[in-house]
Every structure is written in C-alpha cells, then in structure tokens.
C-alpha cells in the first residue's frame, strides 16, 4: 500500500522506524525486532539505509520481513555514495521486492572520498524527480524543523524543501525534535512557502542519556531545559531514564495530536519494548487498529 494513501486516509497515524544490522549475525535479531514492531500495528514501518549503501542487502531483507507481516513498508534510499545509475538500479531492486514507497535521501557526505563525482546526485531533490519520473513509486523526503545542519539559514533550507515538494515528493518525515513549538513554527513556515504535502513528525524516545549527546551532535537538535533536566537527573539510572524518556516522548505525541498534527513517526532505535510502551500509553488516543 502507498504511504500517501495511508496518510490521506483522514486517520491519525503512528509509524515506526527500524534499522538493518551491519553484519549477517545481527539479521535474525533485526527480523525479530521487525516482527515485534509490526505486531503493534503501526501505520507503516520504515527501514533505514546506510549512507554508504553497504547494508543495502539487509535493508532489502528487512523490507521483505515488514511486508510479510502485512504492514506497509517505506524503504530509505541514499544517493551520496553511489552513481545515479547504481542508485536507480537499487530502487528497481526494491520495486522487484514489492516495495512501493521510497524515502529518497542524499545521506551525510562522507568525511573521506570524492563526493560529488560527476555521475552522482548532488541533492535528494534530483533523486526524488527521477524516482517520480519512473512512475508508480510513492516518494518521501526528509525535512528539518530546526534547519538542516549544513544550511546557513531557515529561508535557504525552506527554499530547497519546496524544490523537493515541487519535484513530486508525496510527503516529508521530520528530523527528531524535543520541543514541539519548534515543529509548530516549522509547519507554519512550510505552509507559508506553499508546501502542502503531509509532514510526519519524527519523535525519538530517548531512553539513554549518552544516546542524546550523540544524536544532538549529529543533527544539531535543540535540547529543551525540561528534557536536559531529565537526562541530567536520571541519566545514570537506566530504568529511571527509560521510564522518563518514554513518558517525555508520549507527552510530546499527545501534545502534537491534540494540536492537530495527524502523523507521528517513532524512531524506535530497534527497541520494540519502548515502542510497545508508547503504543500502550496512546491506546485510547490513536485510531484503531492499534495494539492496546
Ligand atoms: P538534501 O535534501 O539533499 O539536503 C541536504 C542539504 O543540502 C540541506 O542543507 C539542503 O538545504 C541543501 N540543499 C538541498 N538541495 C540543494 C540544492 N539544489 N542546492 C544547494 N543546496 C541544496 N541518512 C542515512 O544515511 N540513511 C537513512 O536511512 C536516513 N534516514 C533519514 C530519515 C529522516 C526522516 C531524516 C530527517 C534523515 C535521514 N537521514 C538518513 C539523514 C540524511 O541523510 C542527512 O540529514 C543528510 O545530511 C541530508 O539528506 P537530505 O535527503 O535531507 O538531503
């Protein structure tokens, strides 16, 4: 099923992200993670893709596992480390495995190497256009409520986001954020720029204080005082931090839904127990069919 159909159904949707393993040995566990997450009946499950494309075989296997469970799959595809021809061949391989939905991404520029080569996509926008030109794919893109870390200002970031929308992007999924007001302001700016496709709010339940430090360093995400207090106070106690992180993410989601945001994507970090607790916390709030 196309993600655009899921998002335009009128229902509130909660979807989840999983990531493939780096090595063969991790595959059985990753498949179990997929099955446990699929059992929560998310609106769809997205499967990430290494910027270097090295784990693309595992990404394909996990996409198949999601589909076997009857949940729609969204396969991520990055273009930073391969030629255009190789990236499009990968998209066709996904299609041959029944994947209809692609999240088209540039990927982070590798610290070493020769990016960009003349035969490569420079930005996600051109990949989105080429995927849409091939017909039948539902194509999503990434957006950044606080601006992408390489962007000099919001205006420029929004300009290029609009280019992605104009290239045919069917929806956007946001980078994680911990302050909902930042997301609301971003939605307003996007709408003012004429971006009308659905924007899915990306929520990361932080259950480990070290994880925040790393994620924030990579993405430049702002950590509000209230959240910093939680991490400082409970960071050394894994049980307390997990409980507080789940409660914080749940509150963020409830506030988003109460404010009219219809689509939420949970960055599960391959922790089905965390996703399951959030779904339980929302069981009376999100539309059926969802696990209670
Ligand atoms: P782009 O849209 O190409 O934007 C990158 C930068 O270039 C931005 O600063 C933008 O403003 C600027 N820009 C865009 N177009 C132009 C233009 N025409 N001219 C000049 N500047 C331009 N990474 C992975 O490796 N694997 C994943 O599976 C993955 N999944 C992700 C999922 C989500 C929801 C998000 C938000 C991010 C994900 N990432 C993933 C990270 C992503 O690859 C990085 O943030 C990357 O640095 C940017 O990718 P993009 O597709 O947003 O790039």
mmCIF file of C-alpha atoms and ligand atoms in Angstrom:
data_model
loop_
_atom_site.group_PDB
_atom_site.id
_atom_site.type_symbol
_atom_site.label_atom_id
_atom_site.label_comp_id
_atom_site.label_asym_id
_atom_site.label_seq_id
_atom_site.Cartn_x
_atom_site.Cartn_y
_atom_site.Cartn_z
ATOM 1 C CA UNK A 1 0.000 0.000 0.000
ATOM 2 C CA UNK A 2 1.212 3.505 -0.803
ATOM 3 C CA UNK A 3 2.146 5.660 2.199
ATOM 4 C CA UNK A 4 0.336 8.595 0.541
ATOM 5 C CA UNK A 5 -2.918 6.595 0.795
ATOM 6 C CA UNK A 6 -2.209 5.823 4.452
ATOM 7 C CA UNK A 7 -1.528 9.494 5.199
ATOM 8 C CA UNK A 8 -4.548 10.759 3.312
ATOM 9 C CA UNK A 9 -6.979 8.342 4.997
ATOM 10 C CA UNK A 10 -8.027 11.037 7.481
ATOM 11 C CA UNK A 11 -6.839 8.990 10.481
ATOM 12 C CA UNK A 12 -4.137 9.870 12.959
ATOM 13 C CA UNK A 13 -1.197 7.590 12.090
ATOM 14 C CA UNK A 14 1.692 6.349 14.180
ATOM 15 C CA UNK A 15 4.510 4.682 12.260
ATOM 16 C CA UNK A 16 7.894 3.293 13.315
ATOM 17 C CA UNK A 17 11.486 3.218 12.039
ATOM 18 C CA UNK A 18 13.847 0.250 12.232
ATOM 19 C CA UNK A 19 17.431 -0.073 11.054
ATOM 20 C CA UNK A 20 19.175 -3.036 9.429
ATOM 21 C CA UNK A 21 22.149 -4.747 11.075
ATOM 22 C CA UNK A 22 25.728 -4.108 9.976
ATOM 23 C CA UNK A 23 26.632 -7.814 9.911
ATOM 24 C CA UNK A 24 24.985 -11.134 8.985
ATOM 25 C CA UNK A 25 24.975 -12.204 12.621
ATOM 26 C CA UNK A 26 22.574 -9.371 13.511
ATOM 27 C CA UNK A 27 19.945 -10.281 10.926
ATOM 28 C CA UNK A 28 17.864 -12.790 12.943
ATOM 29 C CA UNK A 29 17.554 -10.289 15.818
ATOM 30 C CA UNK A 30 16.660 -7.446 13.438
ATOM 31 C CA UNK A 31 13.908 -9.625 11.935
ATOM 32 C CA UNK A 32 12.550 -10.308 15.433
ATOM 33 C CA UNK A 33 12.530 -6.556 16.068
ATOM 34 C CA UNK A 34 10.511 -6.068 12.876
ATOM 35 C CA UNK A 35 8.012 -8.751 13.885
ATOM 36 C CA UNK A 36 7.543 -7.286 17.369
ATOM 37 C CA UNK A 37 7.077 -3.796 15.977
ATOM 38 C CA UNK A 38 4.717 -4.982 13.236
ATOM 39 C CA UNK A 39 2.610 -6.667 15.949
ATOM 40 C CA UNK A 40 1.848 -3.164 17.314
ATOM 41 C CA UNK A 41 0.015 -2.410 14.015
ATOM 42 C CA UNK A 42 1.906 0.781 13.126
ATOM 43 C CA UNK A 43 0.605 2.644 10.074
ATOM 44 C CA UNK A 44 3.842 1.683 8.311
ATOM 45 C CA UNK A 45 7.414 0.705 9.140
ATOM 46 C CA UNK A 46 10.389 2.471 7.591
ATOM 47 C CA UNK A 47 13.740 0.733 7.114
ATOM 48 C CA UNK A 48 16.863 2.894 7.064
ATOM 49 C CA UNK A 49 19.718 2.621 4.560
ATOM 50 C CA UNK A 50 23.400 3.271 5.238
ATOM 51 C CA UNK A 51 24.737 6.416 3.558
ATOM 52 C CA UNK A 52 27.440 4.180 2.062
ATOM 53 C CA UNK A 53 24.880 1.610 0.941
ATOM 54 C CA UNK A 54 26.932 -1.203 2.470
ATOM 55 C CA UNK A 55 23.962 -2.696 4.329
ATOM 56 C CA UNK A 56 21.545 -2.450 1.405
ATOM 57 C CA UNK A 57 21.089 -6.240 1.234
ATOM 58 C CA UNK A 58 19.963 -6.325 4.844
ATOM 59 C CA UNK A 59 17.708 -3.305 4.262
ATOM 60 C CA UNK A 60 16.048 -5.269 1.462
ATOM 61 C CA UNK A 61 15.618 -8.335 3.697
ATOM 62 C CA UNK A 62 14.073 -6.255 6.474
ATOM 63 C CA UNK A 63 11.740 -4.583 3.965
ATOM 64 C CA UNK A 64 10.574 -8.056 2.934
ATOM 65 C CA UNK A 65 10.099 -9.004 6.587
ATOM 66 C CA UNK A 66 7.918 -5.929 7.164
ATOM 67 C CA UNK A 67 5.819 -6.773 4.106
ATOM 68 C CA UNK A 68 5.382 -10.383 5.208
ATOM 69 C CA UNK A 69 3.822 -9.059 8.403
ATOM 70 C CA UNK A 70 1.178 -7.218 6.343
ATOM 71 C CA UNK A 71 2.368 -3.724 7.353
ATOM 72 C CA UNK A 72 3.253 -1.246 4.550
ATOM 73 C CA UNK A 73 6.987 -0.634 4.243
ATOM 74 C CA UNK A 74 8.886 2.554 3.477
ATOM 75 C CA UNK A 75 12.438 1.829 2.295
ATOM 76 C CA UNK A 76 15.011 4.584 2.715
ATOM 77 C CA UNK A 77 17.461 5.081 -0.160
ATOM 78 C CA UNK A 78 20.531 7.347 -0.058
ATOM 79 C CA UNK A 79 22.460 8.623 -3.077
ATOM 80 C CA UNK A 80 25.630 10.136 -1.623
ATOM 81 C CA UNK A 81 27.939 7.181 -2.176
ATOM 82 C CA UNK A 82 26.877 5.686 -5.477
ATOM 83 C CA UNK A 83 26.446 6.676 -9.111
ATOM 84 C CA UNK A 84 22.990 7.747 -10.316
ATOM 85 C CA UNK A 85 22.746 4.506 -12.298
ATOM 86 C CA UNK A 86 23.518 2.389 -9.222
ATOM 87 C CA UNK A 87 21.024 4.282 -7.059
ATOM 88 C CA UNK A 88 18.257 3.868 -9.639
ATOM 89 C CA UNK A 89 19.162 0.180 -10.026
ATOM 90 C CA UNK A 90 18.751 -0.167 -6.266
ATOM 91 C CA UNK A 91 15.342 1.485 -6.453
ATOM 92 C CA UNK A 92 14.341 -1.011 -9.139
ATOM 93 C CA UNK A 93 15.605 -3.860 -6.944
ATOM 94 C CA UNK A 94 13.359 -2.565 -4.150
ATOM 95 C CA UNK A 95 10.467 -2.434 -6.608
ATOM 96 C CA UNK A 96 11.176 -6.033 -7.682
ATOM 97 C CA UNK A 97 10.810 -6.988 -3.999
ATOM 98 C CA UNK A 98 7.381 -5.346 -3.901
ATOM 99 C CA UNK A 99 8.463 -2.044 -2.305
ATOM 100 C CA UNK A 100 6.228 0.813 -3.467
ATOM 101 C CA UNK A 101 7.439 3.527 -1.067
ATOM 102 C CA UNK A 102 10.895 5.112 -1.017
ATOM 103 C CA UNK A 103 12.240 7.799 1.318
ATOM 104 C CA UNK A 104 14.702 9.500 -1.044
ATOM 105 C CA UNK A 105 17.709 10.938 0.775
ATOM 106 C CA UNK A 106 21.079 12.356 -0.021
ATOM 107 C CA UNK A 107 22.802 10.875 3.068
ATOM 108 C CA UNK A 108 25.545 12.547 5.079
ATOM 109 C CA UNK A 109 28.566 13.491 2.989
ATOM 110 C CA UNK A 110 31.394 11.061 3.810
ATOM 111 C CA UNK A 111 34.398 12.664 5.539
ATOM 112 C CA UNK A 112 36.722 10.951 3.069
ATOM 113 C CA UNK A 113 36.233 10.248 -0.604
ATOM 114 C CA UNK A 114 35.490 12.120 -3.766
ATOM 115 C CA UNK A 115 31.891 13.327 -3.349
ATOM 116 C CA UNK A 116 30.482 14.682 -5.538
ATOM 117 C CA UNK A 117 31.550 12.826 -8.653
ATOM 118 C CA UNK A 118 30.028 13.981 -11.947
ATOM 119 C CA UNK A 119 27.868 10.841 -12.196
ATOM 120 C CA UNK A 120 26.262 11.369 -8.778
ATOM 121 C CA UNK A 121 23.133 13.056 -7.451
ATOM 122 C CA UNK A 122 24.134 16.240 -5.622
ATOM 123 C CA UNK A 123 20.921 16.520 -3.615
ATOM 124 C CA UNK A 124 17.874 14.466 -2.737
ATOM 125 C CA UNK A 125 15.685 16.672 -4.933
ATOM 126 C CA UNK A 126 17.076 15.266 -8.206
ATOM 127 C CA UNK A 127 16.663 11.703 -6.939
ATOM 128 C CA UNK A 128 13.067 12.434 -5.979
ATOM 129 C CA UNK A 129 12.392 13.791 -9.500
ATOM 130 C CA UNK A 130 13.959 10.726 -11.165
ATOM 131 C CA UNK A 131 12.044 8.290 -8.952
ATOM 132 C CA UNK A 132 8.766 10.083 -9.648
ATOM 133 C CA UNK A 133 9.552 10.076 -13.405
ATOM 134 C CA UNK A 134 9.719 6.267 -13.248
ATOM 135 C CA UNK A 135 6.076 6.221 -12.181
ATOM 136 C CA UNK A 136 4.344 4.177 -9.506
ATOM 137 C CA UNK A 137 6.723 4.921 -6.599
ATOM 138 C CA UNK A 138 5.333 6.884 -3.682
ATOM 139 C CA UNK A 139 8.325 9.053 -2.707
ATOM 140 C CA UNK A 140 9.017 10.809 0.576
ATOM 141 C CA UNK A 141 11.790 13.172 1.629
ATOM 142 C CA UNK A 142 13.443 14.388 4.822
ATOM 143 C CA UNK A 143 12.769 17.755 6.457
ATOM 144 C CA UNK A 144 14.388 19.557 9.358
ATOM 145 C CA UNK A 145 12.249 21.664 11.747
ATOM 146 C CA UNK A 146 15.413 23.348 13.057
ATOM 147 C CA UNK A 147 17.025 23.606 9.607
ATOM 148 C CA UNK A 148 19.480 21.102 8.148
ATOM 149 C CA UNK A 149 22.858 21.328 9.838
ATOM 150 C CA UNK A 150 24.575 22.453 6.585
ATOM 151 C CA UNK A 151 22.027 25.200 5.862
ATOM 152 C CA UNK A 152 23.087 28.785 6.587
ATOM 153 C CA UNK A 153 19.516 29.810 7.496
ATOM 154 C CA UNK A 154 15.888 28.653 7.546
ATOM 155 C CA UNK A 155 14.974 30.556 4.389
ATOM 156 C CA UNK A 156 17.504 28.654 2.286
ATOM 157 C CA UNK A 157 16.545 25.321 3.821
ATOM 158 C CA UNK A 158 12.875 26.020 3.132
ATOM 159 C CA UNK A 159 13.671 27.049 -0.434
ATOM 160 C CA UNK A 160 15.257 23.642 -1.102
ATOM 161 C CA UNK A 161 12.460 21.845 0.761
ATOM 162 C CA UNK A 162 9.977 23.498 -1.598
ATOM 163 C CA UNK A 163 12.111 22.259 -4.511
ATOM 164 C CA UNK A 164 11.704 18.716 -3.186
ATOM 165 C CA UNK A 165 7.938 19.206 -2.912
ATOM 166 C CA UNK A 166 7.843 20.609 -6.454
ATOM 167 C CA UNK A 167 9.868 17.608 -7.673
ATOM 168 C CA UNK A 168 6.885 15.466 -6.670
ATOM 169 C CA UNK A 169 7.696 14.475 -3.094
ATOM 170 C CA UNK A 170 4.497 12.909 -1.712
ATOM 171 C CA UNK A 171 5.263 13.561 1.967
ATOM 172 C CA UNK A 172 8.045 14.569 4.333
ATOM 173 C CA UNK A 173 9.273 12.951 7.517
ATOM 174 C CA UNK A 174 10.907 15.277 10.001
ATOM 175 C CA UNK A 175 14.161 15.032 11.845
ATOM 176 C CA UNK A 176 13.598 14.376 15.545
ATOM 177 C CA UNK A 177 12.830 17.348 17.768
ATOM 178 C CA UNK A 178 12.279 17.621 21.518
ATOM 179 C CA UNK A 179 10.409 20.915 21.602
ATOM 180 C CA UNK A 180 7.013 20.798 19.871
ATOM 181 C CA UNK A 181 6.875 24.576 19.488
ATOM 182 C CA UNK A 182 9.814 24.306 17.083
ATOM 183 C CA UNK A 183 7.785 21.863 14.980
ATOM 184 C CA UNK A 184 4.664 24.059 15.001
ATOM 185 C CA UNK A 185 6.691 27.080 13.837
ATOM 186 C CA UNK A 186 8.230 24.939 11.094
ATOM 187 C CA UNK A 187 4.787 23.736 9.914
ATOM 188 C CA UNK A 188 3.715 27.360 9.662
ATOM 189 C CA UNK A 189 6.804 28.303 7.627
ATOM 190 C CA UNK A 190 6.349 25.274 5.339
ATOM 191 C CA UNK A 191 2.700 26.133 4.702
ATOM 192 C CA UNK A 192 3.602 29.781 4.036
ATOM 193 C CA UNK A 193 6.128 28.556 1.453
ATOM 194 C CA UNK A 194 3.353 26.610 -0.301
ATOM 195 C CA UNK A 195 4.329 23.144 0.932
ATOM 196 C CA UNK A 196 1.033 21.309 1.312
ATOM 197 C CA UNK A 197 2.002 17.612 1.321
ATOM 198 C CA UNK A 198 1.725 15.760 4.670
ATOM 199 C CA UNK A 199 4.595 16.334 7.101
ATOM 200 C CA UNK A 200 5.184 13.491 9.555
ATOM 201 C CA UNK A 201 6.556 14.464 12.978
ATOM 202 C CA UNK A 202 9.641 12.417 13.913
ATOM 203 C CA UNK A 203 9.790 11.522 17.606
ATOM 204 C CA UNK A 204 12.818 9.910 19.227
ATOM 205 C CA UNK A 205 12.143 8.346 22.641
ATOM 206 C CA UNK A 206 15.453 8.883 24.396
ATOM 207 C CA UNK A 207 15.974 6.115 26.913
ATOM 208 C CA UNK A 208 19.713 6.506 27.232
ATOM 209 C CA UNK A 209 21.407 9.823 28.067
ATOM 210 C CA UNK A 210 24.547 9.064 26.003
ATOM 211 C CA UNK A 211 22.296 8.481 23.005
ATOM 212 C CA UNK A 212 21.038 12.077 23.266
ATOM 213 C CA UNK A 213 24.534 13.506 23.296
ATOM 214 C CA UNK A 214 25.402 11.607 20.100
ATOM 215 C CA UNK A 215 22.115 12.338 18.296
ATOM 216 C CA UNK A 216 22.277 16.027 19.154
ATOM 217 C CA UNK A 217 25.879 16.251 17.993
ATOM 218 C CA UNK A 218 24.964 14.670 14.638
ATOM 219 C CA UNK A 219 21.793 16.642 13.986
ATOM 220 C CA UNK A 220 22.195 19.939 15.852
ATOM 221 C CA UNK A 221 18.813 19.317 17.567
ATOM 222 C CA UNK A 222 17.954 21.699 20.407
ATOM 223 C CA UNK A 223 17.519 20.053 23.823
ATOM 224 C CA UNK A 224 14.978 21.987 25.931
ATOM 225 C CA UNK A 225 15.698 22.696 29.598
ATOM 226 C CA UNK A 226 12.968 20.307 30.760
ATOM 227 C CA UNK A 227 14.491 17.470 28.782
ATOM 228 C CA UNK A 228 18.062 18.305 29.827
ATOM 229 C CA UNK A 229 16.939 18.131 33.493
ATOM 230 C CA UNK A 230 15.531 14.646 32.941
ATOM 231 C CA UNK A 231 18.728 13.434 31.276
ATOM 232 C CA UNK A 232 20.927 15.021 33.979
ATOM 233 C CA UNK A 233 18.816 13.673 36.828
ATOM 234 C CA UNK A 234 18.082 10.156 35.580
ATOM 235 C CA UNK A 235 20.907 9.633 33.064
ATOM 236 C CA UNK A 236 22.893 7.265 35.303
ATOM 237 C CA UNK A 237 19.890 5.105 36.200
ATOM 238 C CA UNK A 238 18.885 3.075 33.110
ATOM 239 C CA UNK A 239 15.478 2.026 34.496
ATOM 240 C CA UNK A 240 14.502 5.576 35.503
ATOM 241 C CA UNK A 241 15.882 7.085 32.287
ATOM 242 C CA UNK A 242 13.930 4.606 30.157
ATOM 243 C CA UNK A 243 10.704 5.390 32.010
ATOM 244 C CA UNK A 244 11.279 9.155 31.842
ATOM 245 C CA UNK A 245 12.280 9.027 28.151
ATOM 246 C CA UNK A 246 9.124 7.086 27.238
ATOM 247 C CA UNK A 247 6.966 9.490 29.291
ATOM 248 C CA UNK A 248 8.555 12.507 27.570
ATOM 249 C CA UNK A 249 8.014 11.051 24.076
ATOM 250 C CA UNK A 250 4.423 10.096 24.978
ATOM 251 C CA UNK A 251 3.691 13.639 26.184
ATOM 252 C CA UNK A 252 5.197 15.095 23.029
ATOM 253 C CA UNK A 253 2.964 12.845 20.896
ATOM 254 C CA UNK A 254 -0.175 13.639 22.896
ATOM 255 C CA UNK A 255 0.505 17.371 22.580
ATOM 256 C CA UNK A 256 1.109 17.015 18.823
ATOM 257 C CA UNK A 257 -2.124 15.085 18.270
ATOM 258 C CA UNK A 258 -4.102 17.462 20.497
ATOM 259 C CA UNK A 259 -2.718 20.364 18.442
ATOM 260 C CA UNK A 260 -3.914 18.825 15.173
ATOM 261 C CA UNK A 261 -0.774 17.042 13.936
ATOM 262 C CA UNK A 262 -2.013 13.850 12.296
ATOM 263 C CA UNK A 263 1.123 11.838 11.592
ATOM 264 C CA UNK A 264 3.798 10.683 14.015
ATOM 265 C CA UNK A 265 6.879 8.585 13.242
ATOM 266 C CA UNK A 266 8.687 6.912 16.139
ATOM 267 C CA UNK A 267 12.442 6.434 15.831
ATOM 268 C CA UNK A 268 12.404 3.143 17.721
ATOM 269 C CA UNK A 269 16.194 2.587 17.746
ATOM 270 C CA UNK A 270 15.244 -1.103 17.308
ATOM 271 C CA UNK A 271 13.739 -1.199 20.811
ATOM 272 C CA UNK A 272 10.311 -2.824 20.353
ATOM 273 C CA UNK A 273 9.650 -2.742 24.109
ATOM 274 C CA UNK A 274 9.968 1.055 24.069
ATOM 275 C CA UNK A 275 7.692 1.360 21.027
ATOM 276 C CA UNK A 276 5.192 -1.040 22.643
ATOM 277 C CA UNK A 277 5.051 1.028 25.840
ATOM 278 C CA UNK A 278 4.386 4.197 23.834
ATOM 279 C CA UNK A 279 1.605 2.475 21.875
ATOM 280 C CA UNK A 280 0.106 1.278 25.178
ATOM 281 C CA UNK A 281 0.287 4.822 26.558
ATOM 282 C CA UNK A 282 -1.624 6.035 23.482
ATOM 283 C CA UNK A 283 -4.094 3.155 23.222
ATOM 284 C CA UNK A 284 -7.125 5.307 23.958
ATOM 285 C CA UNK A 285 -5.892 8.176 21.788
ATOM 286 C CA UNK A 286 -4.797 6.821 18.429
ATOM 287 C CA UNK A 287 -7.244 5.427 15.927
ATOM 288 C CA UNK A 288 -7.734 1.669 15.665
ATOM 289 C CA UNK A 289 -6.437 -0.766 14.643
ATOM 290 C CA UNK A 290 -3.606 -0.413 17.130
ATOM 291 C CA UNK A 291 -2.409 -2.755 19.833
ATOM 292 C CA UNK A 292 -3.564 -1.909 23.343
HETATM 293 P P1 LIG B 1 19.069 17.180 0.792
HETATM 294 O O1 LIG B 1 17.620 17.370 0.652
HETATM 295 O O2 LIG B 1 19.865 16.997 -0.453
HETATM 296 O O3 LIG B 1 19.634 18.431 1.624
HETATM 297 C C1 LIG B 1 20.963 18.423 2.122
HETATM 298 C C2 LIG B 1 21.453 19.866 2.293
HETATM 299 O O4 LIG B 1 21.606 20.474 1.019
HETATM 300 C C3 LIG B 1 20.457 20.762 3.071
HETATM 301 O O5 LIG B 1 21.235 21.685 3.795
HETATM 302 C C4 LIG B 1 19.681 21.467 1.954
HETATM 303 O O6 LIG B 1 19.170 22.724 2.378
HETATM 304 C C5 LIG B 1 20.752 21.626 0.877
HETATM 305 N N1 LIG B 1 20.228 21.563 -0.480
HETATM 306 C C6 LIG B 1 19.203 20.786 -0.932
HETATM 307 N N2 LIG B 1 19.050 20.987 -2.255
HETATM 308 C C7 LIG B 1 20.003 21.877 -2.640
HETATM 309 C C8 LIG B 1 20.376 22.459 -3.892
HETATM 310 N N3 LIG B 1 19.727 22.178 -5.022
HETATM 311 N N4 LIG B 1 21.440 23.312 -3.923
HETATM 312 C C9 LIG B 1 22.110 23.620 -2.791
HETATM 313 N N5 LIG B 1 21.798 23.101 -1.567
HETATM 314 C C10 LIG B 1 20.757 22.237 -1.509
HETATM 315 N N6 LIG B 1 20.713 9.080 6.464
HETATM 316 C C11 LIG B 1 21.137 7.848 6.047
HETATM 317 O O7 LIG B 1 22.310 7.672 5.740
HETATM 318 N N7 LIG B 1 20.261 6.791 5.974
HETATM 319 C C12 LIG B 1 18.961 6.913 6.274
HETATM 320 O O8 LIG B 1 18.191 5.940 6.185
HETATM 321 C C13 LIG B 1 18.478 8.192 6.724
HETATM 322 N N8 LIG B 1 17.176 8.382 7.038
HETATM 323 C C14 LIG B 1 16.730 9.633 7.385
HETATM 324 C C15 LIG B 1 15.373 9.820 7.666
HETATM 325 C C16 LIG B 1 14.897 11.069 8.035
HETATM 326 C C17 LIG B 1 13.422 11.244 8.316
HETATM 327 C C18 LIG B 1 15.796 12.161 8.163
HETATM 328 C C19 LIG B 1 15.282 13.508 8.600
HETATM 329 C C20 LIG B 1 17.145 11.990 7.889
HETATM 330 C C21 LIG B 1 17.634 10.730 7.493
HETATM 331 N N9 LIG B 1 18.981 10.516 7.196
HETATM 332 C C22 LIG B 1 19.418 9.278 6.792
HETATM 333 C C23 LIG B 1 19.945 11.606 7.327
HETATM 334 C C24 LIG B 1 20.124 12.389 5.997
HETATM 335 O O9 LIG B 1 20.666 11.548 5.015
HETATM 336 C C25 LIG B 1 21.040 13.565 6.280
HETATM 337 O O10 LIG B 1 20.425 14.506 7.112
HETATM 338 C C26 LIG B 1 21.663 14.243 5.054
HETATM 339 O O11 LIG B 1 22.721 15.102 5.500
HETATM 340 C C27 LIG B 1 20.698 15.092 4.239
HETATM 341 O O12 LIG B 1 19.844 14.316 3.494
HETATM 342 P P2 LIG B 1 18.619 15.005 2.705
HETATM 343 O O13 LIG B 1 17.972 13.958 1.918
HETATM 344 O O14 LIG B 1 17.824 15.840 3.618
HETATM 345 O O15 LIG B 1 19.473 15.960 1.714
#
